[in-house]
Short mmCIF file of C-alpha atoms in Angstrom, two decimals:
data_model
loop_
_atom_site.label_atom_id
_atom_site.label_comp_id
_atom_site.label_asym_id
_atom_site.label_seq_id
_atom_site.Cartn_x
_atom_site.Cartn_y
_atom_site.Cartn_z
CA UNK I 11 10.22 -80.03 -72.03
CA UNK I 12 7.44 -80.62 -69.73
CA UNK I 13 5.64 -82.49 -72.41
CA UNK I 14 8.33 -84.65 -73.18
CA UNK I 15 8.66 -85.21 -69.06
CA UNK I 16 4.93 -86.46 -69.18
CA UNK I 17 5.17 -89.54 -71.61
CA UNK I 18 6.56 -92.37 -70.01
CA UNK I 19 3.31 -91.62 -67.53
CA UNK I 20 1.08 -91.38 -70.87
CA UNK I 21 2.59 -94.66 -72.08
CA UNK I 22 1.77 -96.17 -68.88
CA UNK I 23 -1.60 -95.11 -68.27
CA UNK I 24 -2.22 -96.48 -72.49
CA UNK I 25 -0.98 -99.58 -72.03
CA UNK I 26 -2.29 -99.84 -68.82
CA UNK I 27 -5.51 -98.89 -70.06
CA UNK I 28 -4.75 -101.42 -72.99
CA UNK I 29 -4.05 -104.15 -70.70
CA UNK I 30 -7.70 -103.90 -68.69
CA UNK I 31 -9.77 -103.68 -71.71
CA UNK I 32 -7.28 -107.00 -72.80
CA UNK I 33 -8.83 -108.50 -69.83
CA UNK I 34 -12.15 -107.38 -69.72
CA UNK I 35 -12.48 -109.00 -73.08
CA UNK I 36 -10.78 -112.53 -72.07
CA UNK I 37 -13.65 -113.72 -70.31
CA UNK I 38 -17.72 -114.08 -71.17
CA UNK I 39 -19.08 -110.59 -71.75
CA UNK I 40 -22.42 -109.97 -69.68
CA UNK I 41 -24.83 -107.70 -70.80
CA UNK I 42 -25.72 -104.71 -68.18
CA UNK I 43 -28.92 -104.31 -69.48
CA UNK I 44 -32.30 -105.61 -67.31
CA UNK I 45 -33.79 -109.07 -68.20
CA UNK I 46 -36.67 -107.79 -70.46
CA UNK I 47 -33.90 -106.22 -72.83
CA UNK I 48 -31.17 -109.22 -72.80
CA UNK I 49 -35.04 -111.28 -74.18
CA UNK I 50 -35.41 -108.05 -76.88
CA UNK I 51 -31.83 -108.26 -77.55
CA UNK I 52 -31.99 -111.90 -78.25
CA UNK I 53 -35.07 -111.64 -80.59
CA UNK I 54 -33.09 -108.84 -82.91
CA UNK I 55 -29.79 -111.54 -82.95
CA UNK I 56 -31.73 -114.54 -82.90
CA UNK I 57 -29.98 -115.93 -80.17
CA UNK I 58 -30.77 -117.97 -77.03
CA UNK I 59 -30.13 -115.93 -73.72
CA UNK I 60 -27.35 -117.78 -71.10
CA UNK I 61 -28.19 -116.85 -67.41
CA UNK I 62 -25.95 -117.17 -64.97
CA UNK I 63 -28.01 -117.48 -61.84
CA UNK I 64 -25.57 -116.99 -58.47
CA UNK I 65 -25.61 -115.63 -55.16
CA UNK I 66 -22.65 -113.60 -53.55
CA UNK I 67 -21.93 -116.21 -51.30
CA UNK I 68 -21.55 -119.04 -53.96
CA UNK I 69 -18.29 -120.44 -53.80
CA UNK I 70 -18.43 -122.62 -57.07
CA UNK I 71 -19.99 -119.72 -58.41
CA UNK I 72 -16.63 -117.59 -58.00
CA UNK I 73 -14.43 -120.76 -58.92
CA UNK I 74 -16.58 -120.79 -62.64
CA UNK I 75 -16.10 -117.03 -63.06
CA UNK I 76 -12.33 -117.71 -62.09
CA UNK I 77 -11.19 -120.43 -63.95
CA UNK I 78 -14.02 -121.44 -66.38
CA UNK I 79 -15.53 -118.56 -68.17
CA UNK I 80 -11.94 -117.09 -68.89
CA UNK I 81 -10.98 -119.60 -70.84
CA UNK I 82 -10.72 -119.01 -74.48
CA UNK I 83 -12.50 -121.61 -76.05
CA UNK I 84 -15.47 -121.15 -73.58
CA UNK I 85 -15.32 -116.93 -73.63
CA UNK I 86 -15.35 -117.14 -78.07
CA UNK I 87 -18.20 -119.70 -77.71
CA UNK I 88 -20.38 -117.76 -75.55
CA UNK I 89 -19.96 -114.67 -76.62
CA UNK I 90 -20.46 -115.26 -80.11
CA UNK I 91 -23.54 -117.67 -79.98
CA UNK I 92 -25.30 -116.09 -76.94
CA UNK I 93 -26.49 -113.42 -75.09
CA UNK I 94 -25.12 -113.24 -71.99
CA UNK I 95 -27.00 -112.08 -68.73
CA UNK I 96 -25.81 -112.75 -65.37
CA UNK I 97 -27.96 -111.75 -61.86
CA UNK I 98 -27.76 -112.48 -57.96
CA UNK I 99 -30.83 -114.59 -57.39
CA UNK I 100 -31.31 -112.56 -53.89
CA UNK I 101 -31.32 -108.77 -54.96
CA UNK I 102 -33.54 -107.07 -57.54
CA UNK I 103 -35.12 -108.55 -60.35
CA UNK I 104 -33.09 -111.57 -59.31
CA UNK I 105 -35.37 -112.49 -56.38
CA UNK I 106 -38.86 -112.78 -58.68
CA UNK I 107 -36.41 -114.79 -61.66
CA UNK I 108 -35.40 -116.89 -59.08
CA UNK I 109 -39.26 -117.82 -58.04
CA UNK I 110 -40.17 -117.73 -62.06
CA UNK I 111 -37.31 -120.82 -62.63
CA UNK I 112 -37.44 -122.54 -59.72
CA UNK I 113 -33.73 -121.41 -58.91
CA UNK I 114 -32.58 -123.80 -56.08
CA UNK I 115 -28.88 -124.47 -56.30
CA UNK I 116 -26.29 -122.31 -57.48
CA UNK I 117 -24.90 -121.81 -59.84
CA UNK I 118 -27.59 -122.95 -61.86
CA UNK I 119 -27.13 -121.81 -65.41
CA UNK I 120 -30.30 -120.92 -67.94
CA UNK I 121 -30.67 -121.29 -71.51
CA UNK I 122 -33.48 -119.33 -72.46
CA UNK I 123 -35.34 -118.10 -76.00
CA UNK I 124 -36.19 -114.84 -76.37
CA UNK I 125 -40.11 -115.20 -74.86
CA UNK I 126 -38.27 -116.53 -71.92
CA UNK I 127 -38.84 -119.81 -72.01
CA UNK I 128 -36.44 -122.35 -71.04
CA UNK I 129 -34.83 -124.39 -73.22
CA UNK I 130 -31.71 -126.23 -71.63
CA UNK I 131 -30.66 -125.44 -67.95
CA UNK I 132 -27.71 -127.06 -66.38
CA UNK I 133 -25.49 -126.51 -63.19
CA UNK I 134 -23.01 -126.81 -60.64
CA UNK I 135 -19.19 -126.69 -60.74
CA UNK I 136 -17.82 -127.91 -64.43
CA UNK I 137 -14.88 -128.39 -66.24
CA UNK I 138 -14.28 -126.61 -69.08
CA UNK I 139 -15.04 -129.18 -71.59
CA UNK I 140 -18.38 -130.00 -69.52
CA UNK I 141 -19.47 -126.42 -69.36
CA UNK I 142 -19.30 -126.43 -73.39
CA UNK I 143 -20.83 -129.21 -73.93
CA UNK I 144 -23.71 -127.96 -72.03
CA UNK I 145 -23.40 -125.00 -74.13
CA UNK I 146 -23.90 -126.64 -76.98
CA UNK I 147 -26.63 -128.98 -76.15
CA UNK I 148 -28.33 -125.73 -75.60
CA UNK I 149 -27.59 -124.97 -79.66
CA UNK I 150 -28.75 -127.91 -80.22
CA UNK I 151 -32.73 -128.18 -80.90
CA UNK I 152 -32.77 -132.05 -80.58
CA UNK I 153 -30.28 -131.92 -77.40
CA UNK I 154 -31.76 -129.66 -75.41
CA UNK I 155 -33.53 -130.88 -71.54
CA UNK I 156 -36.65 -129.24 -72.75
CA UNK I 157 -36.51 -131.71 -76.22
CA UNK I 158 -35.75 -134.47 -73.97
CA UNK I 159 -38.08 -134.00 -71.37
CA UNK I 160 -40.93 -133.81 -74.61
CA UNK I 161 -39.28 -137.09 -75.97
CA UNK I 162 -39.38 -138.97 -72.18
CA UNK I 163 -43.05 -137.44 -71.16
CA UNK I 164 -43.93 -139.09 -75.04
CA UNK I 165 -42.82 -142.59 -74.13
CA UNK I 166 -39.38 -142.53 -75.88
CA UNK I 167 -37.41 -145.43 -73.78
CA UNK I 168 -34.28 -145.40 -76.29
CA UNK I 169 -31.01 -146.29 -74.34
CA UNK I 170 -29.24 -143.02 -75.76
CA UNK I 171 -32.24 -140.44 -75.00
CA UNK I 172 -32.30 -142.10 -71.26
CA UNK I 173 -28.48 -141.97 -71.41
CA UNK I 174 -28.32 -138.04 -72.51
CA UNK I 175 -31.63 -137.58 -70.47
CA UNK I 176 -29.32 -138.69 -67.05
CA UNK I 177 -26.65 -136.75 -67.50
CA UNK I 178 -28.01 -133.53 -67.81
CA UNK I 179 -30.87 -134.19 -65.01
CA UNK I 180 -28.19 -135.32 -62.72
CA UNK I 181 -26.78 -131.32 -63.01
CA UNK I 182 -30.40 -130.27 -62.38
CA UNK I 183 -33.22 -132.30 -60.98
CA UNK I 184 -31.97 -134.67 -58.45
CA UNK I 185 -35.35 -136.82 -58.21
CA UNK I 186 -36.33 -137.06 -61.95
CA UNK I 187 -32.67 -138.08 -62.22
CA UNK I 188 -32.81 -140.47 -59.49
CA UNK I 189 -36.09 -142.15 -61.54
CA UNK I 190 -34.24 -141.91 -65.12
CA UNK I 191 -30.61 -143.25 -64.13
CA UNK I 192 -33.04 -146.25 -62.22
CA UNK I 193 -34.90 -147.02 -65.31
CA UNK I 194 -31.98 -147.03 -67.76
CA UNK I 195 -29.62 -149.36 -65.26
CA UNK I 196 -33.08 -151.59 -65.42
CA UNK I 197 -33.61 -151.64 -69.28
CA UNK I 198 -29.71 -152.39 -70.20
CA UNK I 199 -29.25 -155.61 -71.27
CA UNK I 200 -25.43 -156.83 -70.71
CA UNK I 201 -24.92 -157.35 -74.29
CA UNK I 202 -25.65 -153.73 -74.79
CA UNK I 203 -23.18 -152.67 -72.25
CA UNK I 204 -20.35 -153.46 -74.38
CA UNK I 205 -20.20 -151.23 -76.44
CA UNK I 206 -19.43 -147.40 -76.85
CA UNK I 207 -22.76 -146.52 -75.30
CA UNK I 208 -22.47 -149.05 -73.08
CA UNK I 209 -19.35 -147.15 -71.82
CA UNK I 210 -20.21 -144.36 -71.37
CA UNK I 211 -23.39 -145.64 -69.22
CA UNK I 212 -20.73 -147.51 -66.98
CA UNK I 213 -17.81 -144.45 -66.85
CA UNK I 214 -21.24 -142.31 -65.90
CA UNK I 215 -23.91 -144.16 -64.01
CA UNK I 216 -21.77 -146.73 -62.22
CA UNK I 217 -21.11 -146.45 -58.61
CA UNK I 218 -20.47 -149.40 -56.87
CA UNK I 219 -18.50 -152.38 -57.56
CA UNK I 220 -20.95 -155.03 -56.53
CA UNK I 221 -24.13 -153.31 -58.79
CA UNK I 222 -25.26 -153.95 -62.30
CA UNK I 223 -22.77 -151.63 -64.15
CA UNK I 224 -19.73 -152.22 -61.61
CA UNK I 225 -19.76 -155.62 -61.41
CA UNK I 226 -20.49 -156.54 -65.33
CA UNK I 227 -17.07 -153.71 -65.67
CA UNK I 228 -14.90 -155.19 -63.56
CA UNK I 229 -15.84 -159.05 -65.03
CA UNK I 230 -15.40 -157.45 -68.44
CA UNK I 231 -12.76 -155.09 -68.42
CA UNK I 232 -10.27 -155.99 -71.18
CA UNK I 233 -12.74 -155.49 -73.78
CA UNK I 234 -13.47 -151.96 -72.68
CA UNK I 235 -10.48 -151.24 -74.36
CA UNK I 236 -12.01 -150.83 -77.50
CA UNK I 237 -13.93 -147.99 -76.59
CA UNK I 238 -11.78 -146.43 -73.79
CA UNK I 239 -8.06 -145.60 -72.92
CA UNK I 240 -6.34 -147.25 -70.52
CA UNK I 241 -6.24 -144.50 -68.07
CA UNK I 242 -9.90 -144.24 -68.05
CA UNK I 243 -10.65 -147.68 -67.46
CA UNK I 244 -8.00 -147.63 -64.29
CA UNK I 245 -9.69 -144.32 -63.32
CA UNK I 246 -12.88 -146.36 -63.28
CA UNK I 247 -11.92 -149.04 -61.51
CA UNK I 248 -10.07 -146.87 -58.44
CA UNK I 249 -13.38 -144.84 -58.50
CA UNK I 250 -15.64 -148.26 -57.71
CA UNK I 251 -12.94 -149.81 -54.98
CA UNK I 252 -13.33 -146.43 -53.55
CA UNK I 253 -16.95 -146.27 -52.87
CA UNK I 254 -16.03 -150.04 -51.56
CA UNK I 255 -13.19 -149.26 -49.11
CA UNK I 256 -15.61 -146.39 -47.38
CA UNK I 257 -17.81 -149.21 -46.47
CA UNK I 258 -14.72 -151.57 -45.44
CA UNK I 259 -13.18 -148.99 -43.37
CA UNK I 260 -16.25 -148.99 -41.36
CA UNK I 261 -16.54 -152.86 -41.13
CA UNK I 262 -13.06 -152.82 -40.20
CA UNK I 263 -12.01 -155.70 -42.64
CA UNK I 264 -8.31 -154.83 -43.01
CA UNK I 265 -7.19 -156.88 -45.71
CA UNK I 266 -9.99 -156.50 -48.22
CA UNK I 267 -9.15 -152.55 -47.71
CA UNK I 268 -5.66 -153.24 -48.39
CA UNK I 269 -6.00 -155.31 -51.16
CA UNK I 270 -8.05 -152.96 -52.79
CA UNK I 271 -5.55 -149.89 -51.85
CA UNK I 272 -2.84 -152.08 -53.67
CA UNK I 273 -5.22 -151.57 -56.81
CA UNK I 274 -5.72 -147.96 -56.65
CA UNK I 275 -2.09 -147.19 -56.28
CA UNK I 276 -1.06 -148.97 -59.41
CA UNK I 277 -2.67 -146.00 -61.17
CA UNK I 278 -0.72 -142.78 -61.64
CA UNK I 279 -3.33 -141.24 -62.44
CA UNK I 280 -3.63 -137.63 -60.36
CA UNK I 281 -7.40 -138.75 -59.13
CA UNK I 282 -6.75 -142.20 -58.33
CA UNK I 283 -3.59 -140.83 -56.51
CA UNK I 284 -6.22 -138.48 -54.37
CA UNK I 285 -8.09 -140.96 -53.90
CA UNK I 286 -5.97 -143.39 -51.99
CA UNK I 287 -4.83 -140.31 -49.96
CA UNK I 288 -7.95 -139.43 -48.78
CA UNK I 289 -8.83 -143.63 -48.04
CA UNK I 290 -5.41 -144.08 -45.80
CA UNK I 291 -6.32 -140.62 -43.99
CA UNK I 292 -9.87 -141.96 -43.58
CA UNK I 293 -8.25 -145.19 -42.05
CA UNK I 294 -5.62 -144.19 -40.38
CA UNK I 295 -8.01 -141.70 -38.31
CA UNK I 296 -10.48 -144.02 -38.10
CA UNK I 297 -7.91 -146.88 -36.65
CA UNK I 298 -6.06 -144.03 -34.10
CA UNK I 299 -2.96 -144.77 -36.37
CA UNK I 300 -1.01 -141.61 -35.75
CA UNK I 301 1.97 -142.80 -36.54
CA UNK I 302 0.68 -143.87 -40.38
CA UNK I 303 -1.47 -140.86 -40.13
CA UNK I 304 1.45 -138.45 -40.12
CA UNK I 305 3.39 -140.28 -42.42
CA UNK I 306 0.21 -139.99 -45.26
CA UNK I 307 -0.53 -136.86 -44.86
CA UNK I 308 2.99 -135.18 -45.11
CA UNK I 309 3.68 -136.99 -48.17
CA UNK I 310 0.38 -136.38 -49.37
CA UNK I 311 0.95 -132.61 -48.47
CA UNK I 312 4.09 -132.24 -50.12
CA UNK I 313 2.92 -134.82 -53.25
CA UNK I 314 -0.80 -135.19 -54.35
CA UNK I 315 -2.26 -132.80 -52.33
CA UNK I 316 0.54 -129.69 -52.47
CA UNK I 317 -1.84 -128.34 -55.10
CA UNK I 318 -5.22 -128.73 -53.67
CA UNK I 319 -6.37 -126.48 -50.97
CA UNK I 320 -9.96 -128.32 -50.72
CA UNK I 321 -8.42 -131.67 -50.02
CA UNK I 322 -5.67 -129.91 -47.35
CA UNK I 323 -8.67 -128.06 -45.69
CA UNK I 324 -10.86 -130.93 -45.79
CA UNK I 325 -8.29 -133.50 -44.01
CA UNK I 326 -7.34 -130.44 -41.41
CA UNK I 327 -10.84 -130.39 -39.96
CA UNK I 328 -11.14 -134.32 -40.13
CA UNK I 329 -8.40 -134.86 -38.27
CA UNK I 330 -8.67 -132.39 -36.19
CA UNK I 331 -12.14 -133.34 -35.33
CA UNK I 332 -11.04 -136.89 -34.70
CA UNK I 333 -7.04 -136.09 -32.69
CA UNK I 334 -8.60 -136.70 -29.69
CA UNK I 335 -6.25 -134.12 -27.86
CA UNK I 336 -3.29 -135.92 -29.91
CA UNK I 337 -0.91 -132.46 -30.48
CA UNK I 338 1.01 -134.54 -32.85
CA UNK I 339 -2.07 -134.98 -35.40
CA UNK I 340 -2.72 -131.27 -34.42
CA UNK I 341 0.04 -129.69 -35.73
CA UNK I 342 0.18 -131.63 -38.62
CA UNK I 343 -3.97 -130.28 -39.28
CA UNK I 344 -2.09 -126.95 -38.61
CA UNK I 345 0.07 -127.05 -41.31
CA UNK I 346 -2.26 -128.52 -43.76
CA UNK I 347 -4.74 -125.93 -42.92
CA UNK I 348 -2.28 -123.03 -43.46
CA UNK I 349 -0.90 -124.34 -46.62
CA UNK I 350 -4.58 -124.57 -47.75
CA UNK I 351 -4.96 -120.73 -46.76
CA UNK I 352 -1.65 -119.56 -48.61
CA UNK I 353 -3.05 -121.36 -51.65
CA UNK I 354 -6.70 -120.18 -51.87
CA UNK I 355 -6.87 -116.90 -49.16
CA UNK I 356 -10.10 -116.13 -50.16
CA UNK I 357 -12.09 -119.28 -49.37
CA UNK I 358 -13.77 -118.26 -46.20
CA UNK I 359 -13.28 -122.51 -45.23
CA UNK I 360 -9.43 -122.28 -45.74
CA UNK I 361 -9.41 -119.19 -43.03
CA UNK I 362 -11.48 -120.61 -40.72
CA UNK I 363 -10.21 -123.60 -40.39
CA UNK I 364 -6.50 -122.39 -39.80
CA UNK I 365 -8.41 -120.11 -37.54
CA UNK I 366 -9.59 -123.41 -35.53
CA UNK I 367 -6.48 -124.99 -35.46
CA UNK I 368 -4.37 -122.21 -34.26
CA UNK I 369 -7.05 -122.21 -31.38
CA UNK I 370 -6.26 -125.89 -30.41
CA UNK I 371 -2.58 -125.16 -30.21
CA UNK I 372 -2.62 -121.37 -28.56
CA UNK I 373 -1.34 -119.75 -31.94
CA UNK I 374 -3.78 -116.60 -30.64
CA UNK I 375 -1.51 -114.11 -33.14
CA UNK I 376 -1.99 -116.05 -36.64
CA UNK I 377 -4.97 -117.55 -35.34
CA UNK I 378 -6.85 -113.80 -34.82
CA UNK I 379 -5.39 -113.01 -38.08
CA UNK I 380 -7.32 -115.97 -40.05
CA UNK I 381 -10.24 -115.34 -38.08
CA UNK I 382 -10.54 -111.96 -39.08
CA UNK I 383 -9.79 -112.42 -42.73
CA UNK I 384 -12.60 -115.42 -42.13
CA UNK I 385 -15.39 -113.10 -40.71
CA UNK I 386 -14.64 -110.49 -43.42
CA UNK I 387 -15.19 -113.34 -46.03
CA UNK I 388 -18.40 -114.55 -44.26
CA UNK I 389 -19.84 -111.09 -44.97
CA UNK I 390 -20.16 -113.14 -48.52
CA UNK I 391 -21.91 -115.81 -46.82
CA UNK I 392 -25.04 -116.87 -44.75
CA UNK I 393 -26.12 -114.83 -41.52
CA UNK I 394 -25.15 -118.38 -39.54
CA UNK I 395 -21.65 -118.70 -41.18
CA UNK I 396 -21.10 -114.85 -39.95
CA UNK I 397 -21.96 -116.12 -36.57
CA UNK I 398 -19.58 -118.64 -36.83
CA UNK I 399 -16.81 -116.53 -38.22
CA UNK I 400 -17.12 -114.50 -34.94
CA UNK I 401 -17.39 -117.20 -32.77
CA UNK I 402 -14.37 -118.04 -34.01
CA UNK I 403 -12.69 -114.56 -33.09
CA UNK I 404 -14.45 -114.43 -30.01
CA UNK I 405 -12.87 -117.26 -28.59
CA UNK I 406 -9.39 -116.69 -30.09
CA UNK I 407 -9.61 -113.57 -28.36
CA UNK I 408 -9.67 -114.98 -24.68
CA UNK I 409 -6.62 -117.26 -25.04
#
């Protein structure tokens, strides 16, 4: 009988069991052995090594692992055409790799043969579809930023190797890309602009409405269509007035701002939508609109932005940098900041910025309890940040 008693709790530790291995496997499967062996590993299987260079306190480093690298299409790739190897650039063999590759940013991601020699490196926060597309410029001998590099270095000035050149310096080597993105905008001749190339130089490279690429989109727009959907052209277009309105705001020129808000909001699109949330909030602060301030950001918080706990967290410390004692503008940073902390707990930002605003308004219960749960997630972080993080309780702590 006491066999029969135990297995509902051996079913449940099996399919338990079951269930973590199910996980374990639903995500890109790191090797555990040390550098030297992933490189022997690679020769036997005749695959490239992927590196994922990070630090424990790299946020974008924990949103990839979360949300990138578990999804299937990504996982199958990798772990079929790779082998994967994964270190903290400030502990162990980590710290010399890091010197070796001139690790700077994280994540920065390697693509390396199996003498250690780099062949594509990339970087940054990515979508999904970015991320494999890296990937597979990596498979790809004639794609790769080491073939590239070899091409540009031998003179090749082709508008598609200085397109493909950009995009994946602009992940990686800020100056070079700076010098390459300046030299294609310079050799593009209009003609060559429309055209699917020419598209994807404008959707990429553009930033400004009044420069080369902006201002030959906007005069040309209609025949865009025959290389892009209409959502991406209107997702172009908000992007440009953006960068535009910044500059307005600060100029004060009222109308021209709202003439070009008019524009974004015709699009439905979910970025455009951000977009125009995040200009009005900018105004509105900017102008000491509370009123129009208020009214923004609650819909915004309850709309666009119910979803995004960067954009809440972001607009909390804005405005609450710029209330000017206004409780009003306050309260609503308050709630914006704690909806940001419900929906992402362990972003040390999210805490510490509810922290902050429960200061301003003498919350000292809630406010000691984000400001603890902040310093415990600056242990992931800089020495400075941890001094901040205690600041923070510190002076919570004498309300």
């Amino acid at each position: 009988m006491s066999v029969f008693k135990n297995v509902p709790g051996m079913m449940l530790l099996i399919f338990s069991s079951i269930s973590l291995f199910a996980q374990e496997k639903n995500t890109i499967q790191f090797t555990n052995q040390s550098f030297n062996e992933a490189l022997q590993a690679a020769a036997k299987s005749n695959k490239l090594v992927f590196v994922d260079c990070y630090t424990s306190w790299c946020a974008p480093c924990k949103w990839m692992e979360k949300f990138v690298f578990v999804n299937d299409t990504v996982h199958q790739y990798f772990n079929k055409q790779f082998i994967n190897f994964k270190i903290d650039m400030e502990k162990g063999e980590g710290i010399a790799l890091r010197e070796k590759y001139k690790v700077t940013s994280f994540p920065t991601y390697l693509f390396l043969d199996a003498k250690g020699n780099q062949i594509h490196r990339t970087g940054s926060k990515m979508s999904v579809a970015e991320f494999l597309t890296e990937a597979k410029r990596a498979n790809d001998p004639g794609s790769t930023l080491a073939a590239m590099e070899k091409k540009f270095n031998a003179g090749d000035r082709s508008l598609q190797l200085l397109t493909d050149y950009a995009i994946v310096l602009q992940r990686v080597n800020g100056g070079q890309f700076d010098k390459v993105r300046t030299e294609l905008i310079t050799r593009v001749k209009e003609e060559e602009l429309n055209s699917p190339l020419g598209w994807t130089i404008i959707k990429t490279f553009a930033r400004e409405e009044e420069d080369k690429l902006g201002s030959y989109f906007i005069a040309h727009q209609q025949s865009f269509k025959a290389f892009a959907d209409e959502a991406s052209i209107r997702t172009k277009l908000s992007q440009l007035a953006s960068s535009t309105m910044y500059g307005l705001i600060r100029s004060k020129n009222d109308k021209a701002f709202f003439d070009k808000l008019t524009l974004i909001l015709r699009d439905t699109s979910a970025v455009a939508q951000r977009n125009a949330v995040m200009l009005q909030v900018e105004y509105y602060l900017t102008n000491k609109n509370t009123e129009a301030f208020l009214a923004t950001a609650r819909t915004a918080q309850a709309g666009a932005l119910r979803n995004n706990p960067d954009d809440l967290s972001f607009i909390a410390r804005r405005a609450g940098y710029m209330s000017n004692g206004d409780t009003a503008v306050q309260k609503q940073c308050y709630e914006m900041a704690r909806l940001a902390a419900m929906l992402e707990p362990e972003e040390y930002s999210n805490q510490a910025t509810l922290a902050e605003a429960c200061y301003v308004l003498g919350y000292k219960e809630e406010g000691l309890k984000a400001a603890r749960k902040a310093r415990q997630l600056a242990d992931l972080e800089t020495s400075k940040i941890q001094k901040l993080a205690q600041a923070i309780i510190d002076k919570i702590e004498k309300l």
